[in-house]
């Protein structure tokens, strides 16, 4: 796991985003979803692994409906401390725009809980991760499945059909789980 790409894209004298530091591992692995109004509105889905946040940009955002397959573009690893970041990335910086923490919580890999790092890395190589989210909004089992023969780094985020699956649009719950603010209400 490396944060080199993260650092290369950013000038930390000009953006208030967290610096590239590997985080301390806690008992629980966490996930975070950030709503990010950059040049295009998207949602950044991040899973903690080995002290960093593995990250995917989801143009249409996550869905609780198993019939929806949401394109998720794998992007550079982000530092663990990015989990709390919300605010405004100033003009001229990479990803300039507003960010809120749309959802946050613990996650576990689906199936047996041993050797999580190994299984996560196997899943990344295989292009198939199954995990269970315990967020405020996103709950239950999901899969990330890599598209084969398509654009590099293109995955699909898919809700598994379990007790938490629903057809209502979860994105209508549009407030930050940290500040309780809507992205539109963030000021510079
Ligand atoms: Mn983003």
mmCIF file of C-alpha atoms and ligand atoms in Angstrom:
data_model
loop_
_atom_site.group_PDB
_atom_site.id
_atom_site.type_symbol
_atom_site.label_atom_id
_atom_site.label_comp_id
_atom_site.label_asym_id
_atom_site.label_seq_id
_atom_site.Cartn_x
_atom_site.Cartn_y
_atom_site.Cartn_z
ATOM 1 C CA UNK A 1 0.000 0.000 0.000
ATOM 2 C CA UNK A 2 1.454 3.363 -0.961
ATOM 3 C CA UNK A 3 0.329 6.969 -0.820
ATOM 4 C CA UNK A 4 2.793 8.239 -3.440
ATOM 5 C CA UNK A 5 0.107 8.876 -6.043
ATOM 6 C CA UNK A 6 -2.018 10.670 -3.469
ATOM 7 C CA UNK A 7 0.879 13.004 -2.621
ATOM 8 C CA UNK A 8 1.908 13.589 -6.236
ATOM 9 C CA UNK A 9 -1.554 14.918 -7.099
ATOM 10 C CA UNK A 10 -1.702 17.419 -4.246
ATOM 11 C CA UNK A 11 0.035 20.561 -2.998
ATOM 12 C CA UNK A 12 -0.408 20.529 0.777
ATOM 13 C CA UNK A 13 0.403 24.204 1.137
ATOM 14 C CA UNK A 14 -2.679 24.899 -0.958
ATOM 15 C CA UNK A 15 -5.248 22.281 0.115
ATOM 16 C CA UNK A 16 -6.415 21.447 3.632
ATOM 17 C CA UNK A 17 -6.792 17.744 2.833
ATOM 18 C CA UNK A 18 -4.881 15.348 5.136
ATOM 19 C CA UNK A 19 -1.201 14.690 4.467
ATOM 20 C CA UNK A 20 -0.053 11.274 3.330
ATOM 21 C CA UNK A 21 0.410 9.275 6.511
ATOM 22 C CA UNK A 22 -0.290 5.602 7.098
ATOM 23 C CA UNK A 23 -2.932 5.349 9.827
ATOM 24 C CA UNK A 24 -2.829 3.355 13.038
ATOM 25 C CA UNK A 25 -4.852 0.184 12.762
ATOM 26 C CA UNK A 26 -7.763 -0.094 15.132
ATOM 27 C CA UNK A 27 -9.728 -3.160 16.120
ATOM 28 C CA UNK A 28 -12.355 -2.458 13.525
ATOM 29 C CA UNK A 29 -11.882 -1.742 9.845
ATOM 30 C CA UNK A 30 -13.808 1.283 8.675
ATOM 31 C CA UNK A 31 -15.407 2.423 5.450
ATOM 32 C CA UNK A 32 -16.368 5.928 4.441
ATOM 33 C CA UNK A 33 -18.355 7.424 1.581
ATOM 34 C CA UNK A 34 -17.661 11.046 0.709
ATOM 35 C CA UNK A 35 -19.986 13.092 -1.497
ATOM 36 C CA UNK A 36 -17.707 15.228 -3.643
ATOM 37 C CA UNK A 37 -18.854 18.072 -5.879
ATOM 38 C CA UNK A 38 -15.749 18.409 -8.047
ATOM 39 C CA UNK A 39 -15.916 19.118 -11.795
ATOM 40 C CA UNK A 40 -18.487 16.290 -11.740
ATOM 41 C CA UNK A 41 -20.518 15.310 -8.691
ATOM 42 C CA UNK A 42 -19.557 11.824 -7.511
ATOM 43 C CA UNK A 43 -19.282 9.714 -4.387
ATOM 44 C CA UNK A 44 -15.939 8.381 -3.149
ATOM 45 C CA UNK A 45 -16.203 4.939 -1.615
ATOM 46 C CA UNK A 46 -13.273 3.997 0.636
ATOM 47 C CA UNK A 47 -12.381 0.803 2.496
ATOM 48 C CA UNK A 48 -9.637 0.752 5.123
ATOM 49 C CA UNK A 49 -6.882 -1.785 4.505
ATOM 50 C CA UNK A 50 -3.321 -1.864 5.910
ATOM 51 C CA UNK A 51 -3.483 1.706 7.191
ATOM 52 C CA UNK A 52 -4.777 3.364 4.031
ATOM 53 C CA UNK A 53 -8.167 3.803 2.385
ATOM 54 C CA UNK A 54 -8.589 1.862 -0.857
ATOM 55 C CA UNK A 55 -10.749 4.177 -2.961
ATOM 56 C CA UNK A 56 -13.275 4.085 -5.786
ATOM 57 C CA UNK A 57 -15.064 7.065 -7.374
ATOM 58 C CA UNK A 58 -18.721 6.267 -8.070
ATOM 59 C CA UNK A 59 -20.321 8.755 -10.500
ATOM 60 C CA UNK A 60 -23.929 7.757 -9.686
ATOM 61 C CA UNK A 61 -23.316 6.959 -6.030
ATOM 62 C CA UNK A 62 -24.048 3.750 -4.121
ATOM 63 C CA UNK A 63 -27.473 2.085 -4.176
ATOM 64 C CA UNK A 64 -29.319 -0.247 -1.804
ATOM 65 C CA UNK A 65 -31.136 -1.818 -4.763
ATOM 66 C CA UNK A 66 -29.512 -5.084 -5.920
ATOM 67 C CA UNK A 67 -30.758 -4.382 -9.447
ATOM 68 C CA UNK A 68 -28.451 -1.349 -9.683
ATOM 69 C CA UNK A 69 -24.870 -1.945 -10.726
ATOM 70 C CA UNK A 70 -22.954 1.241 -10.069
ATOM 71 C CA UNK A 71 -19.754 1.948 -11.972
ATOM 72 C CA UNK A 72 -16.883 2.450 -9.510
ATOM 73 C CA UNK A 73 -13.537 3.693 -10.816
ATOM 74 C CA UNK A 74 -10.611 2.660 -8.624
ATOM 75 C CA UNK A 75 -8.490 5.695 -7.767
ATOM 76 C CA UNK A 76 -5.370 6.331 -5.696
ATOM 77 C CA UNK A 77 -5.149 5.136 -2.088
ATOM 78 C CA UNK A 78 -6.022 7.844 0.421
ATOM 79 C CA UNK A 79 -4.609 8.248 3.949
ATOM 80 C CA UNK A 80 -6.602 6.786 6.835
ATOM 81 C CA UNK A 81 -7.184 10.276 8.243
ATOM 82 C CA UNK A 82 -9.124 11.199 5.108
ATOM 83 C CA UNK A 83 -12.108 9.426 6.717
ATOM 84 C CA UNK A 84 -12.984 12.634 8.619
ATOM 85 C CA UNK A 85 -12.306 15.104 5.835
ATOM 86 C CA UNK A 86 -15.055 17.447 4.823
ATOM 87 C CA UNK A 87 -14.786 20.974 3.591
ATOM 88 C CA UNK A 88 -13.734 22.855 0.521
ATOM 89 C CA UNK A 89 -10.765 21.964 -1.685
ATOM 90 C CA UNK A 90 -9.724 25.335 -3.128
ATOM 91 C CA UNK A 91 -9.797 26.164 -6.843
ATOM 92 C CA UNK A 92 -6.669 25.132 -8.679
ATOM 93 C CA UNK A 93 -6.175 22.020 -6.552
ATOM 94 C CA UNK A 94 -6.747 18.418 -7.594
ATOM 95 C CA UNK A 95 -10.422 17.603 -6.965
ATOM 96 C CA UNK A 96 -11.323 21.238 -6.241
ATOM 97 C CA UNK A 97 -14.833 21.465 -4.820
ATOM 98 C CA UNK A 98 -16.907 20.568 -1.776
ATOM 99 C CA UNK A 99 -16.717 17.330 0.228
ATOM 100 C CA UNK A 100 -18.968 15.928 2.956
ATOM 101 C CA UNK A 101 -18.780 12.604 4.769
ATOM 102 C CA UNK A 102 -21.982 11.064 3.444
ATOM 103 C CA UNK A 103 -21.648 7.760 5.323
ATOM 104 C CA UNK A 104 -19.259 6.126 7.731
ATOM 105 C CA UNK A 105 -19.028 2.913 9.740
ATOM 106 C CA UNK A 106 -17.286 -0.389 10.318
ATOM 107 C CA UNK A 107 -16.983 -3.082 7.714
ATOM 108 C CA UNK A 108 -16.009 -6.725 7.662
ATOM 109 C CA UNK A 109 -15.170 -8.999 4.813
ATOM 110 C CA UNK A 110 -17.987 -11.422 4.117
ATOM 111 C CA UNK A 111 -17.227 -15.092 4.861
ATOM 112 C CA UNK A 112 -14.544 -16.122 7.343
ATOM 113 C CA UNK A 113 -12.876 -13.329 9.316
ATOM 114 C CA UNK A 114 -9.313 -14.719 9.393
ATOM 115 C CA UNK A 115 -6.338 -13.262 7.534
ATOM 116 C CA UNK A 116 -8.318 -10.270 6.415
ATOM 117 C CA UNK A 117 -5.344 -8.535 4.726
ATOM 118 C CA UNK A 118 -4.491 -11.605 2.662
ATOM 119 C CA UNK A 119 -8.055 -12.141 1.607
ATOM 120 C CA UNK A 120 -8.530 -8.482 0.765
ATOM 121 C CA UNK A 121 -5.405 -8.505 -1.419
ATOM 122 C CA UNK A 122 -6.534 -11.736 -3.093
ATOM 123 C CA UNK A 123 -9.883 -10.093 -3.770
ATOM 124 C CA UNK A 124 -8.209 -7.053 -5.312
ATOM 125 C CA UNK A 125 -6.135 -9.273 -7.620
ATOM 126 C CA UNK A 126 -9.088 -11.523 -8.463
ATOM 127 C CA UNK A 127 -11.276 -8.470 -9.014
ATOM 128 C CA UNK A 128 -13.965 -9.551 -6.559
ATOM 129 C CA UNK A 129 -14.501 -8.283 -3.007
ATOM 130 C CA UNK A 130 -17.451 -9.230 -0.797
ATOM 131 C CA UNK A 131 -17.969 -7.212 2.365
ATOM 132 C CA UNK A 132 -20.552 -6.218 4.951
ATOM 133 C CA UNK A 133 -21.096 -2.529 5.755
ATOM 134 C CA UNK A 134 -22.381 -1.237 9.096
ATOM 135 C CA UNK A 135 -22.958 2.392 8.225
ATOM 136 C CA UNK A 136 -25.642 4.900 9.067
ATOM 137 C CA UNK A 137 -27.032 4.604 5.538
ATOM 138 C CA UNK A 138 -25.306 1.696 3.826
ATOM 139 C CA UNK A 139 -25.922 -1.609 5.577
ATOM 140 C CA UNK A 140 -25.541 -5.268 4.732
ATOM 141 C CA UNK A 141 -23.548 -7.132 2.141
ATOM 142 C CA UNK A 142 -22.093 -5.579 -1.016
ATOM 143 C CA UNK A 143 -19.721 -6.682 -3.760
ATOM 144 C CA UNK A 144 -17.153 -4.832 -5.786
ATOM 145 C CA UNK A 145 -16.560 -6.681 -9.049
ATOM 146 C CA UNK A 146 -13.909 -5.697 -11.549
ATOM 147 C CA UNK A 147 -15.024 -5.346 -15.149
ATOM 148 C CA UNK A 148 -12.942 -7.521 -17.435
ATOM 149 C CA UNK A 149 -11.769 -6.301 -20.817
ATOM 150 C CA UNK A 150 -13.120 -2.828 -20.157
ATOM 151 C CA UNK A 151 -11.502 0.382 -19.025
ATOM 152 C CA UNK A 152 -8.713 -0.294 -16.547
ATOM 153 C CA UNK A 153 -9.756 0.313 -12.918
ATOM 154 C CA UNK A 154 -13.465 -0.030 -13.738
ATOM 155 C CA UNK A 155 -15.420 -1.978 -11.110
ATOM 156 C CA UNK A 156 -19.113 -2.330 -10.250
ATOM 157 C CA UNK A 157 -20.543 -1.805 -6.754
ATOM 158 C CA UNK A 158 -23.526 -4.089 -6.252
ATOM 159 C CA UNK A 159 -25.838 -4.519 -3.230
ATOM 160 C CA UNK A 160 -26.487 -8.118 -2.298
ATOM 161 C CA UNK A 161 -30.105 -9.130 -1.907
ATOM 162 C CA UNK A 162 -30.379 -9.348 1.878
ATOM 163 C CA UNK A 163 -32.634 -7.970 4.613
ATOM 164 C CA UNK A 164 -31.220 -4.443 4.092
ATOM 165 C CA UNK A 165 -31.829 -4.278 0.334
ATOM 166 C CA UNK A 166 -34.387 -1.667 -0.705
ATOM 167 C CA UNK A 167 -35.582 0.192 -3.774
ATOM 168 C CA UNK A 168 -35.825 3.640 -2.189
ATOM 169 C CA UNK A 169 -33.075 5.982 -3.338
ATOM 170 C CA UNK A 170 -30.629 6.122 -0.409
ATOM 171 C CA UNK A 171 -28.942 9.189 -1.944
ATOM 172 C CA UNK A 172 -31.967 11.259 -0.928
ATOM 173 C CA UNK A 173 -30.532 11.075 2.574
ATOM 174 C CA UNK A 174 -28.135 13.799 1.603
ATOM 175 C CA UNK A 175 -26.740 15.125 4.889
ATOM 176 C CA UNK A 176 -23.262 14.612 6.297
ATOM 177 C CA UNK A 177 -23.045 12.019 9.070
ATOM 178 C CA UNK A 178 -20.462 14.273 10.790
ATOM 179 C CA UNK A 179 -21.805 17.821 10.537
ATOM 180 C CA UNK A 180 -25.429 17.046 9.582
ATOM 181 C CA UNK A 181 -24.977 19.590 6.767
ATOM 182 C CA UNK A 182 -25.894 19.172 3.126
ATOM 183 C CA UNK A 183 -23.053 19.536 0.677
ATOM 184 C CA UNK A 184 -24.798 22.542 -0.848
ATOM 185 C CA UNK A 185 -24.783 24.276 2.549
ATOM 186 C CA UNK A 186 -20.997 24.153 3.017
ATOM 187 C CA UNK A 187 -19.470 27.618 2.782
ATOM 188 C CA UNK A 188 -15.951 28.590 1.785
HETATM 189 MN MN1 LIG B 1 -13.505 12.499 -5.325
#
